[in-house]
CSV table of C-alpha atoms and ligand atoms in Angstrom, one decimal:
chain,number,residue,atom,x,y,z
N,242,UNK,CA,0.0,0.0,0.0
N,243,UNK,CA,2.9,2.4,0.8
N,244,UNK,CA,4.3,2.0,-2.7
N,245,UNK,CA,0.8,2.7,-4.3
N,246,UNK,CA,0.4,5.8,-2.1
N,247,UNK,CA,3.9,7.0,-3.0
N,248,UNK,CA,3.2,6.6,-6.7
N,249,UNK,CA,-0.2,8.3,-6.3
N,250,UNK,CA,1.4,11.3,-4.6
N,251,UNK,CA,4.2,11.6,-7.0
N,252,UNK,CA,1.9,11.3,-10.1
N,253,UNK,CA,-0.3,14.0,-8.6
N,254,UNK,CA,2.7,16.2,-7.9
N,255,UNK,CA,3.9,15.8,-11.5
N,256,UNK,CA,0.5,17.0,-12.9
N,257,UNK,CA,0.4,19.9,-10.4
N,258,UNK,CA,3.9,20.8,-11.4
N,259,UNK,CA,3.0,20.9,-15.1
N,260,UNK,CA,-0.2,22.9,-14.5
N,261,UNK,CA,1.7,25.3,-12.3
N,262,UNK,CA,4.4,25.7,-15.0
N,263,UNK,CA,1.7,26.4,-17.6
N,264,UNK,CA,0.1,29.0,-15.3
N,265,UNK,CA,3.4,30.7,-14.6
N,266,UNK,CA,4.5,30.6,-18.3
N,267,UNK,CA,1.1,32.1,-19.3
N,268,UNK,CA,1.6,35.0,-16.8
N,269,UNK,CA,5.1,35.6,-18.2
N,270,UNK,CA,3.6,35.7,-21.7
N,271,UNK,CA,0.8,38.1,-20.6
N,272,UNK,CA,-1.8,35.5,-21.7
N,273,UNK,CA,-4.6,36.2,-19.2
N,274,UNK,CA,-7.0,33.7,-20.6
N,275,UNK,CA,-4.4,30.8,-20.5
N,276,UNK,CA,-3.3,31.9,-17.0
N,277,UNK,CA,-6.8,31.8,-15.7
N,278,UNK,CA,-7.7,28.4,-17.3
N,279,UNK,CA,-4.4,26.9,-16.1
N,280,UNK,CA,-4.9,28.2,-12.6
N,281,UNK,CA,-8.5,26.9,-12.5
N,282,UNK,CA,-7.3,23.5,-13.7
N,283,UNK,CA,-4.6,23.5,-11.1
N,284,UNK,CA,-7.0,24.2,-8.3
N,285,UNK,CA,-9.6,21.7,-9.4
N,286,UNK,CA,-7.0,18.9,-10.0
N,287,UNK,CA,-5.2,19.6,-6.6
N,288,UNK,CA,-8.5,19.6,-4.7
N,289,UNK,CA,-9.8,16.5,-6.5
N,290,UNK,CA,-6.6,14.4,-6.4
N,291,UNK,CA,-5.2,15.3,-3.0
N,292,UNK,CA,-8.5,16.1,-1.4
N,293,UNK,CA,-9.8,12.5,-1.9
N,294,UNK,CA,-6.5,11.1,-0.7
N,295,UNK,CA,-6.4,13.0,2.6
N,296,UNK,CA,-10.0,13.1,3.5
N,297,UNK,CA,-11.6,10.0,1.9
N,298,UNK,CA,-8.8,7.4,2.4
N,299,UNK,CA,-9.0,6.1,-1.1
N,300,UNK,CA,-9.0,2.4,-1.8
N,301,UNK,CA,-5.9,1.0,-3.5
N,302,UNK,CA,-7.8,0.1,-6.7
N,303,UNK,CA,-9.0,3.8,-7.1
N,304,UNK,CA,-5.4,5.0,-6.7
N,305,UNK,CA,-4.0,2.5,-9.1
N,306,UNK,CA,-6.7,3.3,-11.7
N,307,UNK,CA,-6.1,7.1,-11.4
N,308,UNK,CA,-2.3,6.6,-11.7
N,309,UNK,CA,-2.8,4.3,-14.8
N,310,UNK,CA,-5.1,6.9,-16.5
N,311,UNK,CA,-2.6,9.7,-16.0
N,312,UNK,CA,0.4,7.7,-17.3
N,313,UNK,CA,-1.7,6.3,-20.2
N,314,UNK,CA,-2.6,9.8,-21.3
N,315,UNK,CA,1.1,10.9,-21.0
N,316,UNK,CA,2.2,7.8,-23.0
N,317,UNK,CA,-0.4,8.7,-25.7
N,318,UNK,CA,0.9,12.2,-25.9
N,319,UNK,CA,4.6,11.4,-26.0
N,320,UNK,CA,4.9,7.9,-27.6
N,321,UNK,CA,5.8,7.7,-31.3
N,322,UNK,CA,2.3,7.1,-32.6
N,323,UNK,CA,1.2,7.6,-36.2
N,324,UNK,CA,3.2,8.6,-39.2
N,325,UNK,CA,4.4,12.2,-39.6
N,326,UNK,CA,3.6,13.6,-43.0
N,327,UNK,CA,6.3,15.7,-44.7
N,328,UNK,CA,6.3,18.2,-47.5
N,329,UNK,CA,6.4,16.4,-50.8
N,330,UNK,CA,8.7,18.1,-53.2
N,331,UNK,CA,8.6,16.7,-56.7
N,332,UNK,CA,10.6,17.9,-59.7
N,333,UNK,CA,10.5,21.7,-59.9
N,334,UNK,CA,10.8,22.6,-63.6
N,335,UNK,CA,10.6,26.4,-63.7
N,336,UNK,CA,12.1,29.3,-61.8
N,337,UNK,CA,10.3,32.3,-60.4
N,338,UNK,CA,11.0,35.6,-62.1
N,339,UNK,CA,11.6,38.2,-59.4
N,340,UNK,CA,9.9,40.8,-61.6
N,341,UNK,CA,6.6,38.9,-61.0
N,342,UNK,CA,6.9,39.1,-57.2
N,343,UNK,CA,4.5,41.4,-55.3
N,344,UNK,CA,7.3,43.6,-53.9
N,345,UNK,CA,8.8,44.2,-57.3
N,346,UNK,CA,5.4,44.9,-58.9
N,347,UNK,CA,4.4,47.5,-56.4
N,348,UNK,CA,7.4,49.5,-57.5
N,349,UNK,CA,6.3,49.8,-61.2
N,350,UNK,CA,4.9,53.3,-60.9
N,351,UNK,CA,2.6,54.5,-63.8
N,352,UNK,CA,4.5,56.6,-66.3
N,353,UNK,CA,7.8,54.6,-65.8
N,354,UNK,CA,9.5,52.3,-68.3
N,355,UNK,CA,9.1,49.4,-66.0
N,356,UNK,CA,5.3,50.0,-65.8
N,357,UNK,CA,5.0,50.1,-69.6
N,358,UNK,CA,7.2,47.1,-70.2
N,359,UNK,CA,5.9,44.9,-67.5
N,360,UNK,CA,2.2,45.4,-68.1
N,361,UNK,CA,2.7,45.0,-71.9
N,362,UNK,CA,3.7,41.4,-71.1
N,363,UNK,CA,1.5,40.9,-68.1
N,364,UNK,CA,-1.8,42.8,-68.6
N,365,UNK,CA,-3.5,40.3,-66.3
N,366,UNK,CA,-1.7,41.9,-63.2
N,367,UNK,CA,-2.4,45.6,-64.1
N,368,UNK,CA,-5.8,46.1,-62.4
N,369,UNK,CA,-4.9,44.6,-59.0
N,370,UNK,CA,-1.4,46.3,-59.0
N,371,UNK,CA,-2.8,49.7,-60.0
N,372,UNK,CA,-5.4,49.3,-57.2
N,373,UNK,CA,-2.7,48.5,-54.6
N,374,UNK,CA,-0.6,51.5,-55.7
N,375,UNK,CA,-3.5,53.9,-54.9
N,376,UNK,CA,-3.1,52.9,-51.2
N,377,UNK,CA,-0.7,54.6,-48.8
N,378,UNK,CA,2.8,53.2,-48.9
N,379,UNK,CA,4.0,51.1,-45.9
N,380,UNK,CA,5.0,53.3,-42.9
N,381,UNK,CA,3.4,56.4,-44.5
N,382,UNK,CA,0.6,58.6,-43.2
N,383,UNK,CA,-2.8,57.1,-44.1
N,384,UNK,CA,-2.1,53.6,-43.0
N,385,UNK,CA,-4.4,52.3,-40.3
N,386,UNK,CA,-1.6,51.9,-37.7
N,387,UNK,CA,0.5,54.8,-38.7
N,388,UNK,CA,2.7,56.3,-36.0
N,389,UNK,CA,5.1,59.0,-37.1
N,390,UNK,CA,7.9,58.3,-34.5
N,391,UNK,CA,8.0,54.5,-35.0
N,392,UNK,CA,7.6,54.9,-38.8
N,393,UNK,CA,10.7,57.1,-39.0
N,394,UNK,CA,12.7,54.7,-36.9
N,395,UNK,CA,11.8,51.8,-39.1
N,396,UNK,CA,12.5,53.8,-42.3
N,397,UNK,CA,16.0,54.8,-40.9
N,398,UNK,CA,16.8,51.1,-40.4
N,399,UNK,CA,15.7,50.2,-43.9
N,400,UNK,CA,17.8,53.0,-45.3
N,401,UNK,CA,20.8,51.4,-43.5
N,402,UNK,CA,20.0,48.0,-45.1
N,403,UNK,CA,19.6,49.7,-48.5
N,404,UNK,CA,23.2,51.1,-48.2
N,405,UNK,CA,24.4,47.6,-47.8
N,406,UNK,CA,22.8,46.4,-51.1
N,407,UNK,CA,26.0,47.1,-53.0
N,408,UNK,CA,28.1,45.2,-50.5
N,409,UNK,CA,26.5,41.8,-51.1
N,410,UNK,CA,29.2,40.6,-53.5
N,411,UNK,CA,32.7,41.6,-54.4
N,412,UNK,CA,36.1,40.5,-55.6
N,413,UNK,CA,37.3,37.0,-54.6
N,414,UNK,CA,40.9,36.7,-53.3
N,415,UNK,CA,42.9,35.1,-56.1
N,416,UNK,CA,45.0,33.2,-53.6
N,417,UNK,CA,42.5,30.5,-52.7
N,418,UNK,CA,43.1,28.9,-49.3
N,419,UNK,CA,42.5,25.1,-49.2
N,420,UNK,CA,39.9,24.3,-46.6
N,421,UNK,CA,38.5,21.0,-45.2
N,422,UNK,CA,34.7,20.8,-45.6
N,423,UNK,CA,33.8,19.6,-42.2
N,424,UNK,CA,36.0,22.1,-40.4
N,425,UNK,CA,35.0,25.1,-42.4
N,426,UNK,CA,31.3,24.2,-42.1
N,427,UNK,CA,31.6,24.1,-38.3
N,428,UNK,CA,33.7,27.3,-38.3
N,429,UNK,CA,31.2,29.2,-40.4
N,430,UNK,CA,28.2,28.0,-38.4
N,431,UNK,CA,30.0,29.1,-35.2
N,432,UNK,CA,30.9,32.5,-36.7
N,433,UNK,CA,27.3,33.1,-37.7
N,434,UNK,CA,26.1,32.3,-34.2
N,435,UNK,CA,28.7,34.7,-32.7
N,436,UNK,CA,27.5,37.4,-35.1
N,437,UNK,CA,23.9,36.9,-33.9
N,438,UNK,CA,22.3,34.0,-35.8
N,439,UNK,CA,20.1,31.7,-33.6
N,440,UNK,CA,20.3,28.7,-35.8
N,441,UNK,CA,22.4,27.9,-38.9
N,442,UNK,CA,22.1,25.2,-41.6
N,443,UNK,CA,23.7,24.4,-44.9
N,444,UNK,CA,21.7,23.4,-48.1
N,445,UNK,CA,22.8,22.2,-51.4
N,446,UNK,CA,21.4,25.1,-53.5
N,447,UNK,CA,18.5,24.0,-55.7
N,448,UNK,CA,18.9,26.1,-58.8
N,449,UNK,CA,15.1,26.3,-59.1
N,450,UNK,CA,15.1,28.4,-55.9
N,451,UNK,CA,17.2,31.1,-57.6
N,452,UNK,CA,15.1,33.8,-59.2
N,453,UNK,CA,15.4,33.8,-63.1
N,454,UNK,CA,15.6,37.6,-63.5
N,455,UNK,CA,16.4,40.7,-61.4
N,456,UNK,CA,13.2,42.4,-60.2
N,457,UNK,CA,14.4,44.8,-57.5
N,458,UNK,CA,17.6,46.4,-56.1
N,459,UNK,CA,20.6,48.1,-57.6
N,460,UNK,CA,21.3,45.4,-60.3
N,461,UNK,CA,19.8,46.0,-63.8
N,462,UNK,CA,16.1,45.3,-63.8
N,463,UNK,CA,15.3,42.3,-66.1
N,464,UNK,CA,18.8,41.0,-66.2
N,465,UNK,CA,19.1,37.2,-66.0
N,466,UNK,CA,20.4,36.0,-62.5
N,467,UNK,CA,23.5,33.9,-63.1
N,468,UNK,CA,24.0,32.6,-59.5
N,469,UNK,CA,25.3,29.0,-59.9
N,470,UNK,CA,26.7,28.5,-56.4
N,471,UNK,CA,26.6,25.0,-55.0
N,472,UNK,CA,25.6,25.8,-51.4
N,473,UNK,CA,23.5,28.1,-49.4
N,474,UNK,CA,24.3,28.9,-45.7
N,475,UNK,CA,20.9,29.8,-44.3
N,476,UNK,CA,20.3,31.1,-40.8
N,477,UNK,CA,17.4,32.0,-38.5
N,478,UNK,CA,17.1,35.0,-36.2
N,479,UNK,CA,14.5,34.8,-33.4
N,480,UNK,CA,12.1,37.7,-33.2
N,481,UNK,CA,11.2,39.2,-29.8
N,482,UNK,CA,8.1,37.5,-28.5
N,483,UNK,CA,6.6,40.7,-26.9
N,484,UNK,CA,7.1,42.8,-30.0
N,485,UNK,CA,5.6,40.1,-32.3
N,486,UNK,CA,2.6,40.1,-30.0
N,487,UNK,CA,1.9,43.7,-31.0
N,488,UNK,CA,1.3,42.7,-34.7
N,489,UNK,CA,-0.2,44.1,-36.9
N,490,UNK,CA,1.0,47.3,-35.2
N,491,UNK,CA,4.2,49.1,-35.8
N,492,UNK,CA,6.4,47.7,-33.0
N,493,UNK,CA,6.2,44.4,-34.8
N,494,UNK,CA,7.5,46.1,-38.0
N,495,UNK,CA,10.3,47.7,-35.9
N,496,UNK,CA,11.3,44.2,-34.7
N,497,UNK,CA,11.2,42.9,-38.3
N,498,UNK,CA,13.4,45.8,-39.5
N,499,UNK,CA,16.0,45.4,-36.8
N,500,UNK,CA,16.3,41.7,-37.6
N,501,UNK,CA,16.5,42.3,-41.3
N,502,UNK,CA,19.4,44.7,-40.5
N,503,UNK,CA,21.0,42.1,-38.3
N,504,UNK,CA,20.6,39.4,-41.0
N,505,UNK,CA,22.1,41.8,-43.6
N,506,UNK,CA,25.1,42.5,-41.3
N,507,UNK,CA,25.7,38.8,-40.6
N,508,UNK,CA,25.4,37.7,-44.2
N,509,UNK,CA,27.5,40.5,-45.7
N,510,UNK,CA,30.3,39.8,-43.1
N,511,UNK,CA,30.3,36.1,-43.7
N,512,UNK,CA,30.2,36.4,-47.5
N,513,UNK,CA,33.2,38.9,-47.3
N,514,UNK,CA,35.1,36.4,-45.1
N,515,UNK,CA,34.5,33.5,-47.6
N,516,UNK,CA,35.6,35.7,-50.5
N,517,UNK,CA,38.8,36.5,-48.5
N,518,UNK,CA,39.5,32.8,-48.3
N,519,UNK,CA,39.4,32.7,-52.1
N,520,UNK,CA,35.9,31.3,-52.8
N,521,UNK,CA,32.9,33.1,-54.4
N,522,UNK,CA,30.1,34.1,-52.0
N,523,UNK,CA,27.1,36.4,-52.1
N,524,UNK,CA,24.9,37.7,-49.3
N,525,UNK,CA,21.2,37.8,-49.9
N,526,UNK,CA,19.7,40.7,-47.9
N,527,UNK,CA,16.3,42.4,-47.4
N,528,UNK,CA,14.8,45.4,-49.1
N,529,UNK,CA,16.0,44.8,-52.6
N,530,UNK,CA,18.7,42.3,-53.1
N,531,UNK,CA,17.6,38.7,-52.8
N,532,UNK,CA,18.5,36.4,-55.6
N,533,UNK,CA,17.1,33.3,-53.9
N,534,UNK,CA,13.8,32.3,-52.3
N,535,UNK,CA,14.7,32.0,-48.6
N,536,UNK,CA,12.0,29.8,-47.1
N,537,UNK,CA,12.5,26.7,-49.3
N,538,UNK,CA,16.3,27.2,-49.1
N,539,UNK,CA,16.2,27.4,-45.3
N,540,UNK,CA,13.9,24.3,-45.3
N,541,UNK,CA,16.5,22.4,-47.4
N,542,UNK,CA,19.1,23.5,-44.9
N,543,UNK,CA,17.2,21.7,-42.1
N,544,UNK,CA,16.1,24.9,-40.3
N,545,UNK,CA,12.4,24.1,-40.2
N,546,UNK,CA,9.3,23.2,-42.0
N,547,UNK,CA,7.1,25.3,-44.2
N,548,UNK,CA,3.7,26.2,-42.6
N,549,UNK,CA,0.3,26.8,-44.0
N,550,UNK,CA,1.0,30.5,-44.0
N,551,UNK,CA,4.1,30.1,-46.2
N,552,UNK,CA,6.7,31.1,-43.6
N,553,UNK,CA,9.3,28.7,-42.3
N,554,UNK,CA,8.5,27.3,-38.9
N,555,UNK,CA,11.6,26.7,-36.7
N,556,UNK,CA,11.5,23.9,-34.2
N,557,UNK,CA,12.7,26.3,-31.5
N,558,UNK,CA,11.1,29.6,-32.3
N,559,UNK,CA,8.2,28.6,-34.5
N,560,UNK,CA,7.1,31.3,-37.0
N,561,UNK,CA,8.7,34.1,-35.0
N,562,UNK,CA,11.8,34.3,-37.1
N,563,UNK,CA,13.6,36.2,-39.9
N,564,UNK,CA,15.8,34.4,-42.4
N,565,UNK,CA,19.1,35.2,-44.0
N,566,UNK,CA,21.5,33.4,-46.4
N,567,UNK,CA,24.8,33.4,-48.1
N,568,UNK,CA,25.4,31.4,-51.3
N,569,UNK,CA,28.8,30.1,-52.0
N,570,UNK,CA,31.1,27.6,-53.6
N,571,UNK,CA,33.3,27.0,-50.6
N,572,UNK,CA,33.2,23.2,-49.8
N,573,UNK,CA,30.6,22.6,-47.1
N,574,UNK,CA,28.7,19.7,-45.6
N,575,UNK,CA,25.0,20.1,-46.3
N,576,UNK,CA,22.2,19.2,-43.8
N,577,UNK,CA,18.9,17.7,-44.6
N,578,UNK,CA,15.3,18.8,-44.3
N,579,UNK,CA,13.7,18.1,-40.9
N,580,UNK,CA,10.2,17.1,-39.8
N,581,UNK,CA,8.7,17.7,-36.4
N,582,UNK,CA,4.9,17.5,-37.1
N,583,UNK,CA,4.2,20.9,-38.7
N,584,UNK,CA,2.6,19.3,-41.7
N,585,UNK,CA,0.0,17.3,-39.8
N,586,UNK,CA,-0.5,20.1,-37.3
N,587,UNK,CA,-1.2,22.7,-40.0
N,588,UNK,CA,-3.8,20.3,-41.6
N,589,UNK,CA,-5.9,20.6,-38.5
N,590,UNK,CA,-4.9,24.0,-37.0
N,591,UNK,CA,-5.8,26.7,-39.7
N,592,UNK,CA,-5.4,29.4,-37.0
N,593,UNK,CA,-3.4,31.6,-39.4
N,594,UNK,CA,-6.0,31.2,-42.1
N,595,UNK,CA,-8.9,32.0,-39.8
N,596,UNK,CA,-7.2,35.1,-38.5
N,597,UNK,CA,-5.7,36.5,-41.8
N,598,UNK,CA,-7.7,39.8,-42.3
N,599,UNK,CA,-7.8,39.5,-46.1
N,600,UNK,CA,-8.2,35.7,-46.2
N,601,UNK,CA,-5.0,35.3,-48.1
N,602,UNK,CA,-4.1,32.0,-46.6
N,603,UNK,CA,-5.5,28.8,-48.0
N,604,UNK,CA,-8.1,27.1,-45.7
N,605,UNK,CA,-8.4,23.9,-47.8
N,606,UNK,CA,-6.0,21.1,-48.5
N,607,UNK,CA,-2.5,21.6,-49.9
N,608,UNK,CA,-2.0,21.5,-53.6
N,609,UNK,CA,0.8,21.2,-56.1
N,610,UNK,CA,2.5,24.6,-56.3
N,611,UNK,CA,5.4,24.5,-58.8
N,612,UNK,CA,6.2,20.9,-57.9
N,613,UNK,CA,5.9,21.2,-54.1
N,614,UNK,CA,2.7,20.0,-52.3
N,615,UNK,CA,1.9,23.1,-50.1
N,616,UNK,CA,-0.8,25.7,-49.3
N,617,UNK,CA,-0.9,28.5,-51.9
N,618,UNK,CA,-0.8,32.0,-50.5
N,619,UNK,CA,-2.6,34.9,-52.2
N,620,UNK,CA,0.3,37.3,-52.0
N,621,UNK,CA,-1.5,40.2,-53.6
N,622,UNK,CA,-4.3,40.0,-51.0
N,623,UNK,CA,-1.6,40.0,-48.3
N,624,UNK,CA,0.1,43.0,-49.8
N,625,UNK,CA,-3.2,44.8,-50.2
N,626,UNK,CA,-3.8,44.4,-46.5
N,627,UNK,CA,-0.2,45.5,-45.7
N,628,UNK,CA,-0.9,48.8,-47.5
N,629,UNK,CA,-4.2,49.3,-45.7
N,630,UNK,CA,-2.6,48.6,-42.4
N,631,UNK,CA,0.6,50.5,-43.3
N,632,UNK,CA,2.6,47.7,-41.6
N,633,UNK,CA,3.8,44.2,-42.6
N,634,UNK,CA,0.9,42.8,-40.6
N,635,UNK,CA,2.5,39.6,-39.1
N,636,UNK,CA,-0.8,38.4,-37.6
N,637,UNK,CA,-0.3,34.9,-39.0
N,638,UNK,CA,3.2,34.8,-37.3
N,639,UNK,CA,1.7,36.0,-34.1
N,640,UNK,CA,-1.2,33.5,-33.8
N,641,UNK,CA,0.8,30.5,-34.9
N,642,UNK,CA,0.8,28.0,-32.0
N,643,UNK,CA,4.5,27.2,-32.8
N,644,UNK,CA,5.4,30.9,-32.0
N,645,UNK,CA,5.0,30.5,-28.2
N,646,UNK,CA,8.3,31.2,-26.5
N,647,UNK,CA,10.5,28.1,-25.9
N,648,UNK,CA,9.6,27.7,-22.2
N,649,UNK,CA,9.7,24.2,-20.6
N,650,UNK,CA,6.0,23.7,-20.9
N,651,UNK,CA,5.8,24.7,-24.6
N,652,UNK,CA,8.9,22.6,-25.4
N,653,UNK,CA,7.1,19.6,-23.8
N,654,UNK,CA,4.2,20.2,-26.1
N,655,UNK,CA,6.5,20.5,-29.1
N,656,UNK,CA,8.1,17.2,-28.1
N,657,UNK,CA,4.7,15.6,-28.1
N,658,UNK,CA,3.7,17.1,-31.5
N,659,UNK,CA,6.9,15.8,-33.0
N,660,UNK,CA,6.3,12.2,-31.8
N,661,UNK,CA,2.6,11.5,-31.5
N,662,UNK,CA,-0.3,11.9,-33.9
N,663,UNK,CA,-2.6,12.1,-30.9
N,664,UNK,CA,-0.6,15.0,-29.4
N,665,UNK,CA,-0.9,16.8,-32.8
N,666,UNK,CA,-4.7,16.7,-32.6
N,667,UNK,CA,-5.0,17.4,-28.9
N,668,UNK,CA,-2.6,20.3,-29.1
N,669,UNK,CA,-4.6,22.1,-31.7
N,670,UNK,CA,-7.6,21.9,-29.5
N,671,UNK,CA,-5.6,22.8,-26.4
N,672,UNK,CA,-4.1,25.9,-28.1
N,673,UNK,CA,-7.6,27.1,-29.0
N,674,UNK,CA,-8.9,26.5,-25.5
N,675,UNK,CA,-6.0,28.3,-23.8
N,676,UNK,CA,-5.2,31.1,-26.2
N,677,UNK,CA,-8.5,31.5,-28.1
N,678,UNK,CA,-9.2,30.7,-31.8
N,679,UNK,CA,-9.9,34.3,-33.0
N,680,UNK,CA,-7.6,37.2,-32.6
N,681,UNK,CA,-9.1,40.5,-33.5
N,682,UNK,CA,-6.4,43.0,-34.5
N,683,UNK,CA,-6.7,46.0,-32.1
S,922,SF4,S1,0.9,38.8,-43.0
S,922,SF4,FE1,-1.2,39.3,-42.5
S,922,SF4,S2,-2.3,39.6,-44.4
S,922,SF4,FE2,-0.4,38.5,-44.9
S,922,SF4,S3,-0.9,36.3,-44.9
S,922,SF4,FE3,-0.2,36.9,-42.8
S,922,SF4,S4,-2.0,37.4,-41.7
S,922,SF4,FE4,-2.5,37.4,-43.8
S,923,SF4,S1,-1.1,28.9,-37.4
S,923,SF4,FE1,-1.5,26.7,-37.5
S,923,SF4,S2,-2.0,26.3,-39.6
S,923,SF4,FE2,-1.0,28.3,-39.6
S,923,SF4,S3,1.2,27.9,-39.9
S,923,SF4,FE3,0.9,27.9,-37.7
S,923,SF4,S4,0.5,25.8,-37.1
S,923,SF4,FE4,0.2,25.9,-39.3
């Protein structure tokens, strides 16, 4: 009987500990609803479990059954149950032209050569693009969340990034230094972390993720992009949780801008270092100068999985990240794509799609998009909303259940999601219960 009582007490203490951690973590995250629900569960469980034990002298059979139920539920949550689906990437046969991307198209102002040339070839885009161009520019007066002081701060950060746009590439040292792939891979990863990256991975660069033609930036518009580098060094920078929570308001844009600047500084420094060793390297930075599509490249580098909203989801920081990359020919050891349950979770969750103000995120099943089975995003609807809001929105990033901070209790849930199909279903329901399904932008 003593052993049963001991097991009963320790099982109860473990559950109480978990609920207390959830309540404390929710207070830290300023999630009042989750904190109240966790506290209520804590009180009810403690009263029920220990109350019966102390005041009703429970029979051994009741204690054994209670212990068995708790541990069975824990096993169902953490045991490797069910197969995890992963993104199916077939043969990708065409490249994306950067001139067709939303950010390039919004720059083709009426009366300019780009406007004339582009819409002569793509008249189907003219109406929606003209309509978007009538709206206030991002960070300008007229946007719903405009704030003069923060807007100026963000603009000054982007102007610093723009000044780096001509530093992304340069001369390669003709005295090429021999390097050993394993050692230089570890060295570059460490260097990036010291410079401020939170996770780094290497991908063999899929040429189909290189844009076909220049659409933005200081290089000649419409010129073919000749990047034939073998590898991409991709990295993740975590965005501040509290600032992301302010989305779609301007502090979230400030956080994006600061991280774009950090990503630009890291990638320009590392590309310069590699060229000094005698190998070609190019940094891919925000606000004009990407040659590659970062999310699929970062996925190939093993930094995360692509979510329903089209962002990369990192196993540690969820959607709350910014990406950066350097492409190069220095010999490196590439990583592999990882899977931790995002695909199945997104099938059931849909929280980003439900909360996207212009309904730009697909609510149905994934489809074949240029060879990869994923959820198509209506980028023009998204951009239209950005111009209405005057910010880069970020609501889908904020509401994503993977974006909770990496506290012990959230990490335990992530562990369950990675392993068990049951955890993937229960966690969708649990996230809605604790944090709410709908988030109305303030
Ligand atoms: S950023 Fe906003 S508008 Fe764009 S997809 Fe996400 S939630 Fe929708
Ligand atoms: S909010 Fe849900 S559906 Fe959307 S990306 Fe995140 S996990 Fe996937």
